[in-house]
Amino acid sequence: KPTVSKKNFALLTLLGLVSIPLGNIVSAGTENIMVSLDLKISEVSAPEGLFPSIFFIISHTILAPVLEEILFRGIILERLRRYSDVFAAVVSAFLFAFMHSSLQSIPFSFVCGLFFSFLAIYTGSPLSSMIIHFINNSLSVLALFLLKNSLEKELSFIVISFYMAIVLAALAILISSRRELFDLPLNKGILKASRKASLLFCSFTIILFLIMSIWLAISAAI
C-alpha cells in the first residue's frame, strides 16, 4: 500500500510514464551505434497460434510487471536502501537492465529502472512502477502484433500520439505541482566502504540476482 496520498500517487505515476519515451530515445541511440559497428540487433516477433499468443500476452503484460517489480523494487531495492536511496536506485536499475537479454534493451531498461526505483522509494510501494511496467509491456506487445499485420503507419501514429500526451502531461504536473512533491529522502550511510562492499556482495540481494540470472541462462539454452 502506498504511503503517499492518492493524489500524489496518481501524479507521480503519471510523471513516471515519461520513462517510456525517454527510455526509447536512449534505446534508439544505442541501436544506431550498434548498426554503425555492425553489431547484431536481436528482434522479437509475435508468436504463431492461439495458445502461444495467449501465453505470450499474459506472461509479458501481467506476470512480468508484477513479478519483476516485486523482485527489483519490492525486495532488491529495499534491501539495498541501507546504503542510501540513490545507491539502491542505481544498483537495482543496473541489475534490472542486465536481466534483459538483448544488448539494445539494456539502456531502455536502465532508464525505466531508475524511474521505477525512485517512484517506489517515494510512494513507499512498487505499485506505481507495476502500473507503468504494465503499460509499457502492453504497448510493446500491441506493437508486435500490429507489426505482424503490417500496420506500421497506424502503429507509428499511435505511439507518437501517446508519447506526446505523456510529455505534455508531465510538463503540466511539473508546472502545477508543489516543488516538495518531488523531494526524495536520501539516507546517508555511515558504514565504511569496505564494510558496505562486503555486505553488498554477500547479501541476499546479490545471491538472489545470481540465481535468477543462472536460471534465465539455462532456460534460454534449453
Coordinates of N, CA and C in Angstrom, one line a residue:
K1 N 0.8 -1.2 0.0 CA 0.0 0.0 0.0 C 0.9 1.2 0.0
P2 N 0.6 2.2 -0.9 CA 1.4 3.4 -1.0 C 1.3 4.2 0.3
T3 N 2.4 4.9 0.7 CA 2.4 5.8 1.9 C 2.0 7.2 1.6
V4 N 1.9 7.6 0.3 CA 1.5 9.0 -0.1 C 0.0 9.0 -0.3
S5 N -0.5 10.2 -0.5 CA -1.9 10.4 -0.7 C -2.2 9.9 -2.1
K6 N -3.5 9.7 -2.4 CA -3.9 9.2 -3.7 C -3.6 10.2 -4.8
K7 N -3.8 11.4 -4.5 CA -3.5 12.5 -5.5 C -2.0 12.4 -5.9
N8 N -1.1 12.4 -4.9 CA 0.3 12.4 -5.2 C 0.7 11.1 -5.9
F9 N 0.1 10.0 -5.5 CA 0.4 8.7 -6.1 C 0.0 8.8 -7.6
A10 N -1.1 9.3 -7.9 CA -1.6 9.4 -9.3 C -0.7 10.4 -10.1
L11 N -0.3 11.5 -9.5 CA 0.6 12.4 -10.2 C 1.9 11.8 -10.4
L12 N 2.5 11.2 -9.5 CA 3.8 10.6 -9.6 C 3.8 9.4 -10.6
T13 N 2.7 8.7 -10.6 CA 2.6 7.6 -11.6 C 2.5 8.1 -13.0
L14 N 1.8 9.2 -13.2 CA 1.7 9.9 -14.5 C 3.0 10.4 -14.9
L15 N 3.7 11.0 -14.0 CA 5.0 11.6 -14.3 C 6.0 10.4 -14.7
G16 N 5.9 9.3 -14.0 CA 6.8 8.2 -14.3 C 6.6 7.6 -15.7
L17 N 5.5 7.9 -16.3 CA 5.3 7.4 -17.7 C 6.3 8.1 -18.7
V18 N 6.9 9.2 -18.3 CA 7.9 9.8 -19.1 C 9.1 8.8 -19.4
S19 N 9.2 7.9 -18.5 CA 10.3 6.9 -18.6 C 10.2 6.1 -19.9
I20 N 9.0 5.9 -20.4 CA 8.8 5.1 -21.6 C 9.4 5.8 -22.8
P21 N 9.0 7.0 -23.2 CA 9.6 7.6 -24.4 C 11.0 8.0 -24.2
L22 N 11.4 8.4 -22.9 CA 12.8 8.7 -22.7 C 13.7 7.5 -22.9
G23 N 13.2 6.3 -22.3 CA 14.0 5.1 -22.5 C 14.1 4.7 -23.9
N24 N 13.0 4.9 -24.7 CA 13.1 4.5 -26.1 C 14.0 5.4 -26.9
I25 N 14.1 6.7 -26.5 CA 15.1 7.5 -27.2 C 16.5 7.1 -27.0
V26 N 16.8 6.7 -25.7 CA 18.1 6.2 -25.4 C 18.4 4.9 -26.1
S27 N 17.4 4.0 -26.2 CA 17.5 2.7 -26.8 C 17.7 2.9 -28.3
A28 N 17.0 3.9 -28.9 CA 17.2 4.1 -30.4 C 18.6 4.6 -30.7
G29 N 19.2 5.4 -29.8 CA 20.6 5.8 -30.0 C 21.5 4.6 -29.9
T30 N 21.2 3.7 -28.9 CA 22.1 2.5 -28.8 C 22.0 1.7 -30.0
E31 N 20.8 1.5 -30.6 CA 20.7 0.7 -31.8 C 21.4 1.3 -33.0
N32 N 21.4 2.7 -33.1 CA 22.2 3.3 -34.2 C 23.6 3.1 -34.0
I33 N 24.1 3.1 -32.8 CA 25.6 2.8 -32.6 C 25.9 1.4 -32.9
M34 N 25.0 0.5 -32.5 CA 25.2 -1.0 -32.9 C 25.2 -1.2 -34.4
V35 N 24.3 -0.5 -35.1 CA 24.3 -0.6 -36.5 C 25.6 -0.1 -37.2
S36 N 26.1 1.0 -36.7 CA 27.3 1.6 -37.2 C 28.5 0.7 -36.9
L37 N 28.4 -0.1 -35.9 CA 29.5 -1.0 -35.5 C 29.3 -2.4 -36.1
D38 N 28.3 -2.6 -36.9 CA 27.9 -3.9 -37.5 C 27.6 -5.0 -36.4
L39 N 27.0 -4.5 -35.3 CA 26.7 -5.5 -34.3 C 25.2 -6.0 -34.5
K40 N 25.0 -7.2 -34.2 CA 23.7 -7.8 -34.5 C 22.6 -7.3 -33.5
I41 N 21.5 -6.9 -34.0 CA 20.4 -6.4 -33.2 C 19.3 -7.5 -33.1
S42 N 19.0 -8.0 -32.0 CA 18.1 -9.1 -31.8 C 16.7 -8.5 -31.9
E43 N 15.8 -9.3 -32.6 CA 14.4 -8.9 -32.8 C 13.5 -9.9 -32.2
V44 N 12.4 -9.4 -31.6 CA 11.4 -10.2 -31.0 C 10.1 -10.1 -31.9
S45 N 9.6 -11.3 -32.2 CA 8.4 -11.3 -33.1 C 7.2 -11.9 -32.3
A46 N 6.0 -11.6 -32.8 CA 4.8 -12.2 -32.1 C 4.7 -13.7 -32.5
P47 N 4.4 -14.5 -31.5 CA 4.3 -16.0 -31.7 C 3.1 -16.3 -32.7
E48 N 3.2 -17.5 -33.2 CA 2.1 -18.0 -34.1 C 1.2 -18.9 -33.3
G49 N -0.1 -18.9 -33.6 CA -1.0 -19.8 -32.9 C -1.7 -19.1 -31.8
L50 N -2.9 -19.6 -31.4 CA -3.7 -19.0 -30.4 C -3.1 -19.2 -29.0
F51 N -2.8 -20.4 -28.6 CA -2.3 -20.6 -27.2 C -1.0 -20.0 -27.0
P52 N 0.0 -20.1 -27.9 CA 1.3 -19.4 -27.7 C 1.1 -17.9 -27.6
S53 N 0.1 -17.4 -28.4 CA -0.1 -15.9 -28.3 C -0.7 -15.5 -27.0
I54 N -1.6 -16.3 -26.5 CA -2.2 -16.0 -25.2 C -1.2 -16.1 -24.1
F55 N -0.4 -17.1 -24.1 CA 0.7 -17.3 -23.1 C 1.7 -16.1 -23.2
F56 N 2.0 -15.7 -24.4 CA 2.9 -14.6 -24.6 C 2.4 -13.3 -24.0
I57 N 1.1 -13.0 -24.3 CA 0.4 -11.8 -23.8 C 0.4 -11.8 -22.3
I58 N -0.1 -12.9 -21.7 CA -0.2 -13.0 -20.2 C 1.2 -12.8 -19.5
S59 N 2.2 -13.5 -20.0 CA 3.5 -13.5 -19.4 C 4.1 -12.1 -19.5
H60 N 3.9 -11.4 -20.6 CA 4.6 -10.1 -20.8 C 3.8 -9.0 -20.2
T61 N 2.5 -9.0 -20.2 CA 1.7 -7.9 -19.7 C 1.3 -8.0 -18.3
I62 N 1.2 -9.2 -17.7 CA 0.8 -9.4 -16.4 C 1.9 -10.0 -15.5
L63 N 2.4 -11.1 -15.8 CA 3.4 -11.8 -15.0 C 4.7 -11.0 -14.8
A64 N 5.2 -10.5 -15.9 CA 6.5 -9.8 -15.9 C 6.4 -8.5 -15.1
P65 N 5.4 -7.7 -15.3 CA 5.3 -6.4 -14.5 C 5.2 -6.7 -13.0
V66 N 4.3 -7.7 -12.6 CA 4.1 -8.0 -11.2 C 5.3 -8.6 -10.6
L67 N 5.8 -9.7 -11.2 CA 6.9 -10.4 -10.6 C 8.2 -9.6 -10.6
E68 N 8.5 -9.0 -11.7 CA 9.8 -8.2 -11.7 C 9.8 -7.0 -10.8
E69 N 8.6 -6.4 -10.6 CA 8.6 -5.2 -9.7 C 8.7 -5.7 -8.3
I70 N 8.1 -6.8 -7.9 CA 8.2 -7.4 -6.6 C 9.7 -7.7 -6.3
L71 N 10.4 -8.3 -7.3 CA 11.8 -8.7 -7.1 C 12.7 -7.4 -7.0
F72 N 12.6 -6.6 -8.0 CA 13.6 -5.5 -8.1 C 13.2 -4.3 -7.2
R73 N 11.9 -3.9 -7.2 CA 11.6 -2.8 -6.4 C 11.0 -3.2 -5.0
G74 N 10.5 -4.4 -4.8 CA 10.0 -4.8 -3.6 C 11.0 -5.5 -2.7
I75 N 12.0 -6.2 -3.3 CA 13.0 -6.9 -2.5 C 14.4 -6.3 -2.6
I76 N 14.9 -6.3 -3.8 CA 16.3 -5.8 -4.0 C 16.4 -4.3 -3.6
L77 N 15.6 -3.5 -4.1 CA 15.7 -2.1 -3.8 C 15.6 -1.8 -2.3
E78 N 14.7 -2.4 -1.6 CA 14.5 -2.2 -0.2 C 15.7 -2.7 0.6
R79 N 16.3 -3.8 0.2 CA 17.4 -4.4 0.9 C 18.7 -3.5 0.7
L80 N 18.8 -2.8 -0.4 CA 19.9 -2.0 -0.7 C 19.8 -0.6 -0.1
R81 N 18.7 -0.2 0.4 CA 18.5 1.1 0.9 C 19.3 1.4 2.2
R82 N 19.8 0.3 2.8 CA 20.7 0.5 3.9 C 21.9 1.3 3.6
Y83 N 22.3 1.3 2.3 CA 23.5 2.0 1.9 C 23.2 3.5 1.5
S84 N 22.0 3.7 0.9 CA 21.5 5.0 0.6 C 20.4 4.8 -0.5
D85 N 19.5 5.7 -0.6 CA 18.4 5.6 -1.5 C 18.9 5.7 -3.0
V86 N 19.9 6.6 -3.2 CA 20.4 6.8 -4.5 C 21.2 5.6 -5.0
F87 N 22.0 5.0 -4.1 CA 22.8 3.8 -4.4 C 21.8 2.7 -4.7
A88 N 20.8 2.5 -3.9 CA 19.8 1.4 -4.1 C 19.1 1.6 -5.4
A89 N 18.8 2.8 -5.8 CA 18.0 3.0 -7.1 C 18.9 2.7 -8.3
V90 N 20.2 3.1 -8.2 CA 21.1 2.9 -9.3 C 21.4 1.4 -9.5
V91 N 21.8 0.8 -8.4 CA 22.2 -0.6 -8.4 C 21.0 -1.5 -8.8
S92 N 19.8 -1.3 -8.3 CA 18.7 -2.1 -8.6 C 18.3 -1.9 -10.1
A93 N 18.4 -0.6 -10.6 CA 18.2 -0.4 -12.0 C 19.2 -1.1 -12.9
F94 N 20.4 -1.1 -12.4 CA 21.5 -1.8 -13.2 C 21.2 -3.3 -13.3
L95 N 20.9 -3.9 -12.2 CA 20.6 -5.3 -12.2 C 19.3 -5.6 -13.0
F96 N 18.4 -4.7 -12.9 CA 17.1 -4.9 -13.7 C 17.4 -4.8 -15.2
A97 N 18.3 -3.9 -15.6 CA 18.7 -3.8 -17.0 C 19.4 -5.0 -17.5
F98 N 20.3 -5.6 -16.7 CA 21.1 -6.7 -17.2 C 20.4 -8.0 -17.1
M99 N 19.2 -8.0 -16.5 CA 18.3 -9.2 -16.6 C 17.7 -9.4 -17.9
H100 N 17.7 -8.3 -18.8 CA 17.1 -8.4 -20.1 C 18.2 -8.9 -21.1
S101 N 17.8 -9.7 -22.0 CA 18.8 -10.5 -22.8 C 19.5 -9.6 -23.9
S102 N 18.7 -8.8 -24.6 CA 19.3 -8.1 -25.7 C 20.1 -6.9 -25.3
L103 N 21.1 -6.6 -26.1 CA 22.0 -5.5 -25.7 C 21.3 -4.2 -25.9
Q104 N 20.5 -4.0 -26.9 CA 19.8 -2.7 -27.2 C 18.8 -2.4 -26.2
S105 N 18.3 -3.4 -25.4 CA 17.2 -3.2 -24.4 C 17.8 -2.8 -23.1
I106 N 19.1 -2.9 -22.9 CA 19.7 -2.6 -21.6 C 19.6 -1.1 -21.2
P107 N 19.9 -0.1 -22.2 CA 19.7 1.3 -21.8 C 18.3 1.6 -21.5
F108 N 17.3 1.1 -22.3 CA 15.9 1.4 -22.0 C 15.5 0.9 -20.6
S109 N 15.9 -0.4 -20.3 CA 15.6 -1.0 -19.0 C 16.2 -0.2 -17.9
F110 N 17.4 0.3 -18.1 CA 18.1 1.0 -17.0 C 17.4 2.4 -16.7
V111 N 17.0 3.1 -17.8 CA 16.3 4.3 -17.6 C 15.0 4.1 -16.9
C112 N 14.2 3.1 -17.3 CA 13.0 2.8 -16.7 C 13.2 2.3 -15.3
G113 N 14.2 1.5 -15.1 CA 14.5 1.0 -13.7 C 14.8 2.2 -12.7
L114 N 15.5 3.2 -13.2 CA 15.8 4.4 -12.3 C 14.5 5.1 -11.9
F115 N 13.6 5.3 -12.9 CA 12.3 5.9 -12.6 C 11.5 5.0 -11.7
F116 N 11.5 3.7 -12.0 CA 10.7 2.8 -11.1 C 11.2 2.8 -9.7
S117 N 12.5 2.9 -9.5 CA 13.1 2.8 -8.2 C 12.8 4.0 -7.4
F118 N 12.9 5.2 -8.0 CA 12.6 6.4 -7.2 C 11.1 6.6 -6.9
L119 N 10.3 6.0 -7.9 CA 8.9 6.0 -7.6 C 8.5 5.1 -6.4
A120 N 9.2 4.0 -6.4 CA 8.9 3.0 -5.3 C 9.4 3.6 -3.9
I121 N 10.6 4.3 -4.0 CA 11.1 4.9 -2.8 C 10.2 6.0 -2.3
Y122 N 9.7 6.9 -3.1 CA 8.9 8.0 -2.7 C 7.5 7.6 -2.3
T123 N 6.9 6.7 -3.1 CA 5.5 6.3 -2.8 C 5.4 5.2 -1.8
G124 N 6.6 4.6 -1.4 CA 6.6 3.5 -0.4 C 6.0 2.2 -0.9
S125 N 5.9 2.0 -2.2 CA 5.2 0.8 -2.8 C 5.7 0.6 -4.2
P126 N 5.8 -0.6 -4.7 CA 6.1 -0.9 -6.1 C 4.9 -0.8 -7.0
L127 N 3.7 -0.5 -6.4 CA 2.5 -0.5 -7.2 C 2.6 0.5 -8.4
S128 N 3.1 1.7 -8.2 CA 3.2 2.7 -9.2 C 4.1 2.2 -10.4
S129 N 5.2 1.6 -10.1 CA 6.1 1.0 -11.1 C 5.4 -0.2 -11.8
M130 N 4.6 -0.9 -11.1 CA 3.9 -2.0 -11.7 C 2.9 -1.5 -12.8
I131 N 2.3 -0.4 -12.5 CA 1.3 0.2 -13.4 C 2.0 0.6 -14.7
I132 N 3.1 1.3 -14.5 CA 3.9 1.8 -15.7 C 4.5 0.7 -16.5
H133 N 5.0 -0.3 -15.7 CA 5.6 -1.5 -16.4 C 4.5 -2.2 -17.2
F134 N 3.3 -2.3 -16.7 CA 2.2 -2.9 -17.4 C 1.9 -2.2 -18.7
I135 N 1.8 -0.8 -18.6 CA 1.5 0.0 -19.7 C 2.6 -0.2 -20.8
N136 N 3.8 -0.1 -20.4 CA 4.9 -0.3 -21.4 C 4.9 -1.6 -22.1
N137 N 4.8 -2.7 -21.3 CA 4.8 -4.0 -21.9 C 3.5 -4.2 -22.8
S138 N 2.4 -3.7 -22.3 CA 1.2 -3.8 -23.2 C 1.4 -3.1 -24.5
L139 N 2.0 -1.9 -24.5 CA 2.2 -1.2 -25.8 C 3.2 -2.0 -26.6
S140 N 4.2 -2.6 -26.0 CA 5.2 -3.4 -26.8 C 4.5 -4.6 -27.4
V141 N 3.7 -5.3 -26.6 CA 3.0 -6.5 -27.2 C 2.1 -6.1 -28.3
L142 N 1.4 -5.0 -28.1 CA 0.5 -4.5 -29.1 C 1.2 -4.1 -30.4
A143 N 2.4 -3.5 -30.2 CA 3.2 -3.2 -31.4 C 3.6 -4.4 -32.1
L144 N 4.0 -5.5 -31.4 CA 4.4 -6.7 -32.1 C 3.3 -7.3 -32.9
F145 N 2.1 -7.3 -32.4 CA 1.0 -7.9 -33.1 C 0.5 -7.0 -34.3
L146 N 0.7 -5.7 -34.1 CA 0.3 -4.8 -35.2 C 1.3 -4.9 -36.3
L147 N 2.6 -4.9 -36.0 CA 3.6 -5.1 -37.0 C 3.5 -6.4 -37.7
K148 N 3.0 -7.4 -37.0 CA 2.8 -8.7 -37.7 C 1.8 -8.6 -38.8
N149 N 0.8 -7.7 -38.6 CA -0.2 -7.5 -39.6 C 0.1 -6.3 -40.5
S150 N 1.4 -5.9 -40.5 CA 1.8 -4.8 -41.5 C 1.0 -3.5 -41.3
L151 N 0.9 -3.1 -40.1 CA 0.2 -1.8 -39.8 C 1.2 -0.8 -39.2
E152 N 2.4 -0.7 -39.9 CA 3.4 0.2 -39.4 C 3.0 1.6 -39.2
K153 N 2.3 2.2 -40.3 CA 1.9 3.6 -40.2 C 0.9 3.9 -39.1
E154 N -0.1 3.0 -38.9 CA -1.0 3.2 -37.8 C -0.3 3.1 -36.5
L155 N 0.6 2.1 -36.4 CA 1.3 2.0 -35.1 C 2.2 3.2 -34.8
S156 N 2.8 3.7 -35.8 CA 3.7 4.9 -35.6 C 2.8 6.1 -35.1
F157 N 1.7 6.3 -35.7 CA 0.8 7.4 -35.3 C 0.3 7.2 -33.8
I158 N 0.0 5.9 -33.5 CA -0.5 5.7 -32.1 C 0.6 5.9 -31.1
V159 N 1.8 5.4 -31.4 CA 3.0 5.6 -30.5 C 3.3 7.0 -30.3
I160 N 3.5 7.8 -31.4 CA 3.9 9.2 -31.4 C 2.8 10.0 -30.6
S161 N 1.5 9.7 -30.8 CA 0.5 10.4 -30.1 C 0.5 10.1 -28.6
F162 N 0.8 8.9 -28.3 CA 0.9 8.5 -26.9 C 2.1 9.2 -26.2
Y163 N 3.2 9.2 -26.8 CA 4.4 9.9 -26.3 C 4.2 11.4 -26.1
M164 N 3.5 12.0 -27.1 CA 3.3 13.5 -26.9 C 2.3 13.7 -25.7
A165 N 1.3 12.9 -25.6 CA 0.4 13.0 -24.4 C 1.2 12.9 -23.1
I166 N 2.1 11.9 -23.0 CA 2.9 11.7 -21.8 C 3.7 13.0 -21.5
V167 N 4.4 13.5 -22.5 CA 5.3 14.6 -22.3 C 4.5 15.8 -21.8
L168 N 3.4 16.1 -22.5 CA 2.5 17.2 -22.1 C 2.0 17.1 -20.7
A169 N 1.6 15.9 -20.3 CA 1.0 15.6 -19.0 C 2.1 15.8 -18.0
A170 N 3.3 15.4 -18.3 CA 4.4 15.5 -17.3 C 4.8 17.0 -17.1
L171 N 4.8 17.7 -18.2 CA 5.1 19.2 -18.1 C 4.1 19.9 -17.3
A172 N 2.8 19.5 -17.5 CA 1.7 20.1 -16.7 C 1.9 19.8 -15.2
I173 N 2.3 18.6 -14.9 CA 2.5 18.2 -13.5 C 3.6 19.0 -12.9
L174 N 4.7 19.1 -13.6 CA 5.9 19.8 -13.1 C 5.6 21.3 -12.8
I175 N 4.8 21.9 -13.7 CA 4.5 23.3 -13.6 C 3.5 23.6 -12.4
S176 N 2.5 22.7 -12.3 CA 1.4 23.0 -11.4 C 1.6 22.4 -10.0
S177 N 2.5 21.4 -9.8 CA 2.6 20.7 -8.6 C 3.6 21.5 -7.7
R178 N 3.5 21.3 -6.4 CA 4.5 21.9 -5.5 C 5.8 21.2 -5.6
R179 N 6.9 22.0 -5.4 CA 8.2 21.5 -5.6 C 8.5 20.4 -4.6
E180 N 8.0 20.5 -3.4 CA 8.4 19.5 -2.4 C 7.8 18.1 -2.7
L181 N 6.9 18.0 -3.6 CA 6.3 16.8 -4.0 C 7.4 15.8 -4.6
F182 N 8.4 16.4 -5.2 CA 9.5 15.6 -5.8 C 10.8 15.5 -5.0
D183 N 10.8 16.0 -3.8 CA 11.9 15.9 -2.9 C 12.0 14.5 -2.4
L184 N 13.2 13.8 -2.7 CA 13.4 12.4 -2.3 C 14.2 12.4 -1.0
P185 N 13.7 11.6 0.0 CA 14.5 11.5 1.2 C 15.8 10.6 0.9
L186 N 16.9 11.1 1.2 CA 18.2 10.4 0.9 C 18.8 10.0 2.2
N187 N 18.9 8.7 2.3 CA 19.6 8.1 3.5 C 21.1 8.2 3.4
K188 N 21.8 8.7 4.3 CA 23.2 8.8 4.3 C 23.8 7.7 5.2
G189 N 24.4 6.7 4.5 CA 25.0 5.6 5.3 C 26.3 6.0 6.0
I190 N 26.6 5.4 7.1 CA 27.8 5.7 7.9 C 28.8 4.6 7.9
L191 N 28.5 3.5 7.2 CA 29.4 2.4 7.2 C 30.6 2.7 6.3
K192 N 31.7 2.1 6.6 CA 32.9 2.3 5.7 C 32.7 1.6 4.4
A193 N 33.5 2.0 3.4 CA 33.3 1.4 2.1 C 33.6 -0.1 2.0
S194 N 34.6 -0.5 2.7 CA 34.9 -2.0 2.7 C 33.8 -2.8 3.3
R195 N 33.2 -2.3 4.4 CA 32.1 -2.9 5.1 C 30.9 -3.0 4.2
K196 N 30.6 -1.9 3.5 CA 29.5 -1.8 2.6 C 29.7 -2.8 1.4
A197 N 30.9 -2.9 0.9 CA 31.1 -3.8 -0.2 C 30.9 -5.3 0.2
S198 N 31.4 -5.6 1.4 CA 31.3 -7.0 1.9 C 29.8 -7.3 2.2
L199 N 29.1 -6.4 2.7 CA 27.7 -6.6 3.0 C 26.9 -6.8 1.6
L200 N 27.3 -5.9 0.6 CA 26.6 -6.0 -0.6 C 26.8 -7.3 -1.4
F201 N 28.0 -7.7 -1.6 CA 28.3 -8.9 -2.4 C 28.1 -10.2 -1.7
C202 N 27.8 -10.1 -0.4 CA 27.5 -11.3 0.3 C 26.0 -11.3 0.8
S203 N 25.3 -10.4 0.2 CA 23.9 -10.2 0.6 C 22.9 -11.1 -0.1
F204 N 21.8 -11.2 0.5 CA 20.7 -12.0 -0.1 C 20.3 -11.4 -1.5
T205 N 20.4 -10.1 -1.6 CA 20.0 -9.4 -2.9 C 20.9 -9.9 -4.0
I206 N 22.2 -9.9 -3.9 CA 23.1 -10.3 -5.0 C 23.0 -11.8 -5.2
I207 N 22.8 -12.6 -4.1 CA 22.7 -14.1 -4.3 C 21.4 -14.4 -5.1
L208 N 20.3 -13.7 -4.8 CA 19.1 -13.9 -5.5 C 19.2 -13.5 -6.9
F209 N 19.9 -12.4 -7.2 CA 20.1 -11.9 -8.6 C 20.9 -13.0 -9.4
L210 N 21.9 -13.5 -8.8 CA 22.8 -14.5 -9.5 C 22.0 -15.8 -9.8
I211 N 21.1 -16.2 -8.8 CA 20.3 -17.4 -9.0 C 19.4 -17.2 -10.2
M212 N 18.7 -16.0 -10.2 CA 17.8 -15.8 -11.3 C 18.5 -15.6 -12.7
S213 N 19.7 -15.0 -12.7 CA 20.5 -14.9 -13.9 C 20.8 -16.3 -14.5
I214 N 21.3 -17.2 -13.6 CA 21.7 -18.5 -14.0 C 20.4 -19.3 -14.5
W215 N 19.3 -19.1 -13.8 CA 18.1 -19.7 -14.2 C 17.6 -19.3 -15.6
L216 N 17.7 -18.0 -15.9 CA 17.4 -17.4 -17.2 C 18.3 -17.9 -18.3
A217 N 19.6 -18.0 -17.9 CA 20.6 -18.5 -18.9 C 20.3 -20.0 -19.3
I218 N 20.0 -20.8 -18.3 CA 19.7 -22.2 -18.5 C 18.4 -22.3 -19.3
S219 N 17.4 -21.5 -19.0 CA 16.1 -21.5 -19.8 C 16.4 -21.2 -21.2
A220 N 17.2 -20.1 -21.5 CA 17.5 -19.7 -22.8 C 18.2 -20.8 -23.6
A221 N 19.1 -21.5 -22.9 CA 19.9 -22.6 -23.6 C 19.0 -23.8 -23.9
I222 N 18.1 -24.1 -23.0 CA 17.2 -25.2 -23.3 C 16.2 -24.9 -24.4

